Amino acid sequence: SQLLSTYIESNELEAYFRNELSKLQKTNKTNVIVDRFKFPTINQSENAKDDLLIVFSDWHVGKLIDFDRNKFNLNLFRLRLSEVISQIKLIDRDSVKTLTLLFLGDLMESPMRNIRKGLILENGVDQIQECSRFVLECIEHCTNHFQLQTTALFVSGNHDRATQDINEDYDRLPYKTMVDIVRFNCEHRNLPVTITHSPRRTCYHSVNDHVSLIYFHGDACSKIPNLVMSDTTAKHKLLVQGHLHHKSFTDTGLNYTHVVQPSLCGASEHEFDELGYVGRPGQCLIRCRDARINVEWLDVSN
């Protein structure tokens, strides 16, 4: 109408629109019954379910923290892990197609305390045995709840070593011993789980036809672009790590998504320097539906 008003007098333009409006009113039918729109039924087929990844890391079993901003010991760890498991049990099992459990290292604080210096540890805690017990319970609770054949992927962290020398303990022998105990007990209990433990610092796994998982602890894998380029598949890359003790979910929208897992021990006195990170205690789970990725944080209140 603004364009027409430059060529036609305003009173003539108004008369034209009034005439057109009267025509519409004469032909308008007000007694037409409109059928209700029926929304299509979405079948909950296999394609409409999630590939679920539950991430466990940075438990630091045996670590003792006692300062004004945080307390942590074996009993508090039990309470926090129990709260995480309770949240996992609230997930609708019918919405899950596949289940993968990631154990990304630093589950123990230091199995050889006489070698690792400068650590405050709880006396009398057999870290390998206690950690084995908690890992086994996580696997059992998850497999019982979801009733699925489960994949459990293990990679160790810097606190799982027996020595500070990477060349002497590259396989992280205490961690390997813990995983062997878990594997034996899973077989004894007939749990539907396949366990993979790799001594490599960076490991790969196929989540589905669209997403490739790259998992690592994080202490020796700071160059994320290099990890992305090392996976030559055309799939979207999902990088998951622990180590930093804080939440981070970076979706590039391009070729990779990067998730950093928080810790169950929470903040310690060593994390308040200018380079440290402080995160609320918790863990995370990741839902993949085709190439879509979503992260849910499993915060704990204790």
mmCIF file of C-alpha atoms in Angstrom:
data_model
loop_
_atom_site.group_PDB
_atom_site.id
_atom_site.type_symbol
_atom_site.label_atom_id
_atom_site.label_comp_id
_atom_site.label_asym_id
_atom_site.label_seq_id
_atom_site.Cartn_x
_atom_site.Cartn_y
_atom_site.Cartn_z
ATOM 1 C CA SER A 1 0.000 0.000 0.000
ATOM 2 C CA GLN A 2 2.929 2.341 0.615
ATOM 3 C CA LEU A 3 4.102 1.740 -2.931
ATOM 4 C CA LEU A 4 0.633 2.309 -4.384
ATOM 5 C CA SER A 5 0.129 5.512 -2.401
ATOM 6 C CA THR A 6 2.883 7.163 -4.401
ATOM 7 C CA TYR A 7 0.772 6.771 -7.572
ATOM 8 C CA ILE A 8 -2.826 6.793 -6.292
ATOM 9 C CA GLU A 9 -4.664 9.325 -4.193
ATOM 10 C CA SER A 10 -5.125 8.161 -0.609
ATOM 11 C CA ASN A 11 -8.951 8.462 -0.720
ATOM 12 C CA GLU A 12 -9.091 6.338 -3.894
ATOM 13 C CA LEU A 13 -6.786 3.694 -2.306
ATOM 14 C CA GLU A 14 -8.979 3.526 0.797
ATOM 15 C CA ALA A 15 -12.106 3.112 -1.322
ATOM 16 C CA TYR A 16 -10.407 0.266 -3.222
ATOM 17 C CA PHE A 17 -9.527 -1.656 -0.057
ATOM 18 C CA ARG A 18 -13.019 -1.161 1.404
ATOM 19 C CA ASN A 19 -14.525 -2.594 -1.795
ATOM 20 C CA GLU A 20 -12.224 -5.640 -1.671
ATOM 21 C CA LEU A 21 -13.043 -6.207 2.011
ATOM 22 C CA SER A 22 -16.778 -6.193 1.283
ATOM 23 C CA LYS A 23 -16.273 -8.861 -1.381
ATOM 24 C CA LEU A 24 -14.448 -11.088 1.087
ATOM 25 C CA GLN A 25 -17.179 -10.669 3.676
ATOM 26 C CA LYS A 26 -19.886 -11.679 1.180
ATOM 27 C CA THR A 27 -18.061 -14.866 0.155
ATOM 28 C CA ASN A 28 -16.906 -15.817 3.642
ATOM 29 C CA LYS A 29 -18.553 -18.982 4.989
ATOM 30 C CA THR A 30 -18.867 -19.048 8.758
ATOM 31 C CA ASN A 31 -20.702 -22.363 9.102
ATOM 32 C CA VAL A 32 -17.920 -24.620 7.798
ATOM 33 C CA ILE A 33 -17.038 -27.459 10.192
ATOM 34 C CA VAL A 34 -13.290 -27.880 10.354
ATOM 35 C CA ASP A 35 -11.977 -31.361 11.037
ATOM 36 C CA ARG A 36 -9.733 -31.710 14.059
ATOM 37 C CA PHE A 37 -6.074 -31.984 13.131
ATOM 38 C CA LYS A 38 -4.679 -35.364 14.058
ATOM 39 C CA PHE A 39 -1.047 -35.249 15.043
ATOM 40 C CA PRO A 40 0.870 -38.190 13.626
ATOM 41 C CA THR A 41 1.716 -40.908 16.117
ATOM 42 C CA ILE A 42 5.447 -41.206 16.686
ATOM 43 C CA ASN A 43 6.450 -44.797 17.130
ATOM 44 C CA GLN A 44 9.115 -45.353 19.779
ATOM 45 C CA SER A 45 11.168 -47.447 17.439
ATOM 46 C CA GLU A 46 14.846 -48.228 17.851
ATOM 47 C CA ASN A 47 15.664 -45.109 15.860
ATOM 48 C CA ALA A 48 13.793 -42.948 18.403
ATOM 49 C CA LYS A 49 15.852 -44.164 21.346
ATOM 50 C CA ASP A 50 19.090 -42.855 22.791
ATOM 51 C CA ASP A 51 22.564 -44.285 22.799
ATOM 52 C CA LEU A 52 23.351 -43.568 26.452
ATOM 53 C CA LEU A 53 26.848 -43.015 27.831
ATOM 54 C CA ILE A 54 27.314 -42.774 31.600
ATOM 55 C CA VAL A 55 30.648 -41.287 32.607
ATOM 56 C CA PHE A 56 32.486 -42.148 35.829
ATOM 57 C CA SER A 57 35.852 -40.605 36.663
ATOM 58 C CA ASP A 58 37.926 -38.677 39.201
ATOM 59 C CA TRP A 59 36.637 -40.472 42.307
ATOM 60 C CA HIS A 60 40.034 -40.281 44.017
ATOM 61 C CA VAL A 61 39.182 -43.096 46.414
ATOM 62 C CA GLY A 62 41.442 -42.732 49.453
ATOM 63 C CA LYS A 63 41.859 -38.962 49.173
ATOM 64 C CA LEU A 64 41.244 -36.947 52.340
ATOM 65 C CA ILE A 65 40.086 -33.313 52.109
ATOM 66 C CA ASP A 66 39.310 -31.283 55.198
ATOM 67 C CA PHE A 67 39.111 -27.533 54.764
ATOM 68 C CA ASP A 68 36.454 -24.886 54.997
ATOM 69 C CA ARG A 69 35.026 -25.185 51.481
ATOM 70 C CA ASN A 70 34.855 -28.947 51.141
ATOM 71 C CA LYS A 71 35.095 -32.208 53.056
ATOM 72 C CA PHE A 72 35.893 -35.514 51.409
ATOM 73 C CA ASN A 73 36.586 -38.999 52.702
ATOM 74 C CA LEU A 74 35.564 -42.569 51.918
ATOM 75 C CA ASN A 75 32.191 -42.279 53.658
ATOM 76 C CA LEU A 76 31.305 -39.068 51.814
ATOM 77 C CA PHE A 77 32.367 -40.670 48.561
ATOM 78 C CA ARG A 78 29.970 -43.569 49.211
ATOM 79 C CA LEU A 79 27.119 -41.126 49.782
ATOM 80 C CA ARG A 80 27.909 -39.117 46.651
ATOM 81 C CA LEU A 81 28.222 -42.154 44.403
ATOM 82 C CA SER A 82 24.985 -43.555 45.840
ATOM 83 C CA GLU A 83 23.217 -40.305 44.923
ATOM 84 C CA VAL A 84 24.572 -40.510 41.375
ATOM 85 C CA ILE A 85 23.326 -44.104 41.040
ATOM 86 C CA SER A 86 19.912 -43.065 42.363
ATOM 87 C CA GLN A 87 19.642 -40.412 39.636
ATOM 88 C CA ILE A 88 20.653 -42.939 36.993
ATOM 89 C CA LYS A 89 17.869 -45.272 38.147
ATOM 90 C CA LEU A 90 15.314 -42.553 37.408
ATOM 91 C CA ILE A 91 16.090 -42.722 33.684
ATOM 92 C CA ASP A 92 13.356 -44.342 31.610
ATOM 93 C CA ARG A 93 14.899 -47.589 30.410
ATOM 94 C CA ASP A 94 12.529 -47.695 27.428
ATOM 95 C CA SER A 95 14.194 -44.553 26.047
ATOM 96 C CA VAL A 96 17.618 -46.208 25.846
ATOM 97 C CA LYS A 97 18.822 -48.299 22.927
ATOM 98 C CA THR A 98 22.452 -48.950 23.881
ATOM 99 C CA LEU A 99 24.371 -48.437 27.123
ATOM 100 C CA THR A 100 28.063 -47.570 27.439
ATOM 101 C CA LEU A 101 29.828 -46.987 30.755
ATOM 102 C CA LEU A 102 32.999 -44.882 30.645
ATOM 103 C CA PHE A 103 35.507 -45.160 33.483
ATOM 104 C CA LEU A 104 37.975 -42.403 32.628
ATOM 105 C CA GLY A 105 40.626 -42.724 35.310
ATOM 106 C CA ASP A 106 41.705 -41.205 38.606
ATOM 107 C CA LEU A 107 39.280 -43.533 40.332
ATOM 108 C CA MET A 108 41.989 -44.003 42.983
ATOM 109 C CA GLU A 109 44.072 -41.293 44.615
ATOM 110 C CA SER A 110 47.413 -43.094 44.740
ATOM 111 C CA PRO A 111 47.616 -46.858 45.212
ATOM 112 C CA MET A 112 51.330 -46.675 46.149
ATOM 113 C CA ARG A 113 51.345 -43.886 48.729
ATOM 114 C CA ASN A 114 55.021 -44.335 49.640
ATOM 115 C CA ILE A 115 56.006 -43.333 46.096
ATOM 116 C CA ARG A 116 53.543 -40.554 45.291
ATOM 117 C CA LYS A 117 54.594 -37.595 47.444
ATOM 118 C CA GLY A 118 52.609 -34.676 48.758
ATOM 119 C CA LEU A 119 49.235 -36.463 48.925
ATOM 120 C CA ILE A 120 46.928 -36.475 51.955
ATOM 121 C CA LEU A 121 45.427 -39.958 52.136
ATOM 122 C CA GLU A 122 42.957 -41.681 54.419
ATOM 123 C CA ASN A 123 44.686 -44.292 56.549
ATOM 124 C CA GLY A 124 43.759 -47.939 56.182
ATOM 125 C CA VAL A 125 42.042 -47.675 52.789
ATOM 126 C CA ASP A 126 42.963 -50.435 50.350
ATOM 127 C CA GLN A 127 42.362 -48.319 47.276
ATOM 128 C CA ILE A 128 42.472 -51.131 44.717
ATOM 129 C CA GLN A 129 39.996 -53.293 46.608
ATOM 130 C CA GLU A 130 37.623 -50.436 47.507
ATOM 131 C CA CYS A 131 37.700 -49.041 43.982
ATOM 132 C CA SER A 132 36.992 -52.491 42.513
ATOM 133 C CA ARG A 133 33.964 -52.788 44.783
ATOM 134 C CA PHE A 134 32.510 -49.437 43.715
ATOM 135 C CA VAL A 135 33.111 -50.004 39.999
ATOM 136 C CA LEU A 136 31.483 -53.423 40.225
ATOM 137 C CA GLU A 137 28.446 -51.990 42.008
ATOM 138 C CA CYS A 138 28.074 -49.285 39.342
ATOM 139 C CA ILE A 139 28.102 -51.892 36.591
ATOM 140 C CA GLU A 140 25.632 -54.126 38.399
ATOM 141 C CA HIS A 141 23.162 -51.337 39.203
ATOM 142 C CA CYS A 142 23.258 -50.042 35.614
ATOM 143 C CA THR A 143 22.865 -53.439 33.949
ATOM 144 C CA ASN A 144 20.044 -54.412 36.322
ATOM 145 C CA HIS A 145 18.179 -51.171 35.698
ATOM 146 C CA PHE A 146 18.491 -50.932 31.923
ATOM 147 C CA GLN A 147 18.422 -54.672 31.196
ATOM 148 C CA LEU A 148 20.817 -54.217 28.275
ATOM 149 C CA GLN A 149 24.029 -55.811 27.136
ATOM 150 C CA THR A 150 26.493 -53.161 28.289
ATOM 151 C CA THR A 151 29.903 -51.942 27.135
ATOM 152 C CA ALA A 152 32.312 -50.760 29.847
ATOM 153 C CA LEU A 153 35.373 -48.826 28.633
ATOM 154 C CA PHE A 154 38.321 -48.228 30.972
ATOM 155 C CA VAL A 155 41.260 -45.861 30.625
ATOM 156 C CA SER A 156 43.547 -44.850 33.483
ATOM 157 C CA GLY A 157 44.531 -41.434 34.818
ATOM 158 C CA ASN A 158 47.620 -39.842 36.279
ATOM 159 C CA HIS A 159 46.604 -40.677 39.870
ATOM 160 C CA ASP A 160 46.191 -44.371 39.021
ATOM 161 C CA ARG A 161 49.911 -44.835 38.469
ATOM 162 C CA ALA A 162 52.182 -46.572 40.946
ATOM 163 C CA THR A 163 55.071 -44.259 40.182
ATOM 164 C CA GLN A 164 55.690 -40.806 38.801
ATOM 165 C CA ASP A 165 57.817 -42.285 36.030
ATOM 166 C CA ILE A 166 55.674 -42.856 32.936
ATOM 167 C CA ASN A 167 58.277 -45.189 31.430
ATOM 168 C CA GLU A 168 58.263 -47.434 34.497
ATOM 169 C CA ASP A 169 54.495 -47.596 34.860
ATOM 170 C CA TYR A 170 52.978 -46.720 31.514
ATOM 171 C CA ASP A 171 50.334 -49.437 31.889
ATOM 172 C CA ARG A 172 49.265 -48.032 35.265
ATOM 173 C CA LEU A 173 49.595 -51.454 36.931
ATOM 174 C CA PRO A 174 47.344 -50.702 39.955
ATOM 175 C CA TYR A 175 44.545 -49.651 37.610
ATOM 176 C CA LYS A 176 45.005 -52.768 35.499
ATOM 177 C CA THR A 177 44.808 -54.888 38.665
ATOM 178 C CA MET A 178 41.579 -53.146 39.653
ATOM 179 C CA VAL A 179 40.032 -53.752 36.225
ATOM 180 C CA ASP A 180 41.052 -57.428 36.340
ATOM 181 C CA ILE A 181 39.284 -57.807 39.699
ATOM 182 C CA VAL A 182 36.169 -56.150 38.264
ATOM 183 C CA ARG A 183 36.242 -58.361 35.174
ATOM 184 C CA PHE A 184 36.528 -61.535 37.257
ATOM 185 C CA ASN A 185 33.619 -60.539 39.497
ATOM 186 C CA CYS A 186 31.426 -59.521 36.550
ATOM 187 C CA GLU A 187 31.925 -63.006 35.104
ATOM 188 C CA HIS A 188 31.225 -64.551 38.514
ATOM 189 C CA ARG A 189 27.954 -62.612 38.814
ATOM 190 C CA ASN A 190 27.041 -63.272 35.151
ATOM 191 C CA LEU A 191 26.603 -59.568 34.446
ATOM 192 C CA PRO A 192 25.837 -58.693 30.793
ATOM 193 C CA VAL A 193 28.865 -56.477 30.274
ATOM 194 C CA THR A 194 31.820 -56.415 27.904
ATOM 195 C CA ILE A 195 34.894 -54.810 29.479
ATOM 196 C CA THR A 196 37.613 -53.112 27.440
ATOM 197 C CA HIS A 197 40.729 -51.755 29.136
ATOM 198 C CA SER A 198 43.353 -50.057 27.019
ATOM 199 C CA PRO A 199 46.790 -48.900 28.210
ATOM 200 C CA ARG A 200 46.669 -46.192 25.550
ATOM 201 C CA ARG A 201 46.093 -42.639 26.719
ATOM 202 C CA THR A 202 43.536 -41.984 23.954
ATOM 203 C CA CYS A 203 40.951 -44.537 22.807
ATOM 204 C CA TYR A 204 38.219 -44.730 20.189
ATOM 205 C CA HIS A 205 34.772 -46.319 20.117
ATOM 206 C CA SER A 206 31.818 -46.186 17.726
ATOM 207 C CA VAL A 207 28.644 -44.925 19.434
ATOM 208 C CA ASN A 208 26.358 -45.281 16.399
ATOM 209 C CA ASP A 209 26.381 -44.679 12.655
ATOM 210 C CA HIS A 210 26.773 -40.933 13.182
ATOM 211 C CA VAL A 211 28.986 -40.434 16.261
ATOM 212 C CA SER A 212 32.535 -41.586 16.979
ATOM 213 C CA LEU A 213 33.623 -41.509 20.641
ATOM 214 C CA ILE A 214 37.133 -40.376 21.578
ATOM 215 C CA TYR A 215 37.723 -40.942 25.290
ATOM 216 C CA PHE A 216 40.740 -40.175 27.454
ATOM 217 C CA HIS A 217 41.563 -39.076 30.990
ATOM 218 C CA GLY A 218 42.900 -35.702 29.947
ATOM 219 C CA ASP A 219 46.322 -35.434 31.593
ATOM 220 C CA ALA A 220 48.231 -36.005 28.350
ATOM 221 C CA CYS A 221 45.694 -34.964 25.708
ATOM 222 C CA SER A 222 45.535 -31.178 25.623
ATOM 223 C CA LYS A 223 45.608 -30.751 21.848
ATOM 224 C CA ILE A 224 41.981 -31.374 20.958
ATOM 225 C CA PRO A 225 42.293 -30.524 17.217
ATOM 226 C CA ASN A 226 44.940 -33.242 16.858
ATOM 227 C CA LEU A 227 42.583 -35.814 18.363
ATOM 228 C CA VAL A 228 39.828 -34.757 15.998
ATOM 229 C CA MET A 229 42.091 -35.043 12.971
ATOM 230 C CA SER A 230 43.386 -38.470 14.045
ATOM 231 C CA ASP A 231 39.913 -39.957 13.596
ATOM 232 C CA THR A 232 39.626 -40.357 9.844
ATOM 233 C CA THR A 233 35.963 -41.394 9.812
ATOM 234 C CA ALA A 234 33.309 -39.050 8.508
ATOM 235 C CA LYS A 235 31.389 -39.279 11.775
ATOM 236 C CA HIS A 236 30.849 -36.488 14.270
ATOM 237 C CA LYS A 237 33.522 -36.698 16.997
ATOM 238 C CA LEU A 238 32.461 -36.864 20.649
ATOM 239 C CA LEU A 239 35.438 -36.169 22.918
ATOM 240 C CA VAL A 240 34.946 -37.061 26.585
ATOM 241 C CA GLN A 241 37.495 -36.545 29.352
ATOM 242 C CA GLY A 242 37.915 -36.096 33.108
ATOM 243 C CA HIS A 243 40.987 -34.773 34.955
ATOM 244 C CA LEU A 244 39.968 -31.100 35.182
ATOM 245 C CA HIS A 245 37.260 -31.562 37.872
ATOM 246 C CA HIS A 246 34.763 -29.155 36.343
ATOM 247 C CA LYS A 247 31.800 -29.169 33.961
ATOM 248 C CA SER A 248 32.252 -28.223 30.358
ATOM 249 C CA PHE A 249 30.130 -28.939 27.296
ATOM 250 C CA THR A 250 31.387 -27.406 24.045
ATOM 251 C CA ASP A 251 29.394 -28.163 20.920
ATOM 252 C CA THR A 252 31.257 -26.707 17.972
ATOM 253 C CA GLY A 253 28.372 -27.330 15.615
ATOM 254 C CA LEU A 254 30.965 -28.474 13.106
ATOM 255 C CA ASN A 255 32.848 -31.734 13.460
ATOM 256 C CA TYR A 256 33.240 -32.378 17.195
ATOM 257 C CA THR A 257 31.674 -32.003 20.637
ATOM 258 C CA HIS A 258 33.878 -31.810 23.740
ATOM 259 C CA VAL A 259 32.653 -32.843 27.217
ATOM 260 C CA VAL A 260 34.678 -32.409 30.423
ATOM 261 C CA GLN A 261 33.494 -34.458 33.387
ATOM 262 C CA PRO A 262 33.331 -33.095 36.968
ATOM 263 C CA SER A 263 34.745 -34.933 39.994
ATOM 264 C CA LEU A 264 33.097 -36.595 42.975
ATOM 265 C CA CYS A 265 35.752 -35.340 45.384
ATOM 266 C CA GLY A 266 34.949 -31.697 44.660
ATOM 267 C CA ALA A 267 37.353 -28.863 45.295
ATOM 268 C CA SER A 268 40.565 -29.308 47.247
ATOM 269 C CA GLU A 269 42.940 -26.796 48.760
ATOM 270 C CA HIS A 270 45.264 -27.288 45.768
ATOM 271 C CA GLU A 271 42.649 -26.041 43.295
ATOM 272 C CA PHE A 272 42.428 -22.451 44.468
ATOM 273 C CA ASP A 273 45.483 -21.221 42.645
ATOM 274 C CA GLU A 274 45.338 -19.085 39.536
ATOM 275 C CA LEU A 275 45.407 -22.075 37.200
ATOM 276 C CA GLY A 276 42.976 -24.324 39.069
ATOM 277 C CA TYR A 277 39.358 -25.192 38.386
ATOM 278 C CA VAL A 278 36.680 -25.608 41.036
ATOM 279 C CA GLY A 279 33.598 -27.666 40.274
ATOM 280 C CA ARG A 280 30.533 -28.858 42.144
ATOM 281 C CA PRO A 281 30.819 -32.606 42.905
ATOM 282 C CA GLY A 282 29.058 -34.791 40.370
ATOM 283 C CA GLN A 283 29.307 -36.913 37.230
ATOM 284 C CA CYS A 284 27.568 -36.764 33.863
ATOM 285 C CA LEU A 285 25.675 -38.765 31.304
ATOM 286 C CA ILE A 286 25.518 -38.201 27.566
ATOM 287 C CA ARG A 287 22.604 -38.963 25.259
ATOM 288 C CA CYS A 288 23.207 -39.488 21.551
ATOM 289 C CA ARG A 289 20.291 -39.715 19.159
ATOM 290 C CA ASP A 290 21.748 -40.094 15.700
ATOM 291 C CA ALA A 291 24.164 -37.135 15.501
ATOM 292 C CA ARG A 292 22.434 -35.062 18.193
ATOM 293 C CA ILE A 293 24.295 -34.963 21.510
ATOM 294 C CA ASN A 294 23.023 -33.781 24.890
ATOM 295 C CA VAL A 295 24.733 -33.768 28.304
ATOM 296 C CA GLU A 296 23.005 -34.085 31.679
ATOM 297 C CA TRP A 297 24.889 -33.229 34.865
ATOM 298 C CA LEU A 298 24.425 -35.570 37.819
ATOM 299 C CA ASP A 299 25.063 -33.126 40.660
ATOM 300 C CA VAL A 300 25.209 -34.354 44.253
ATOM 301 C CA SER A 301 24.017 -32.486 47.346
ATOM 302 C CA ASN A 302 26.263 -34.032 50.002
#
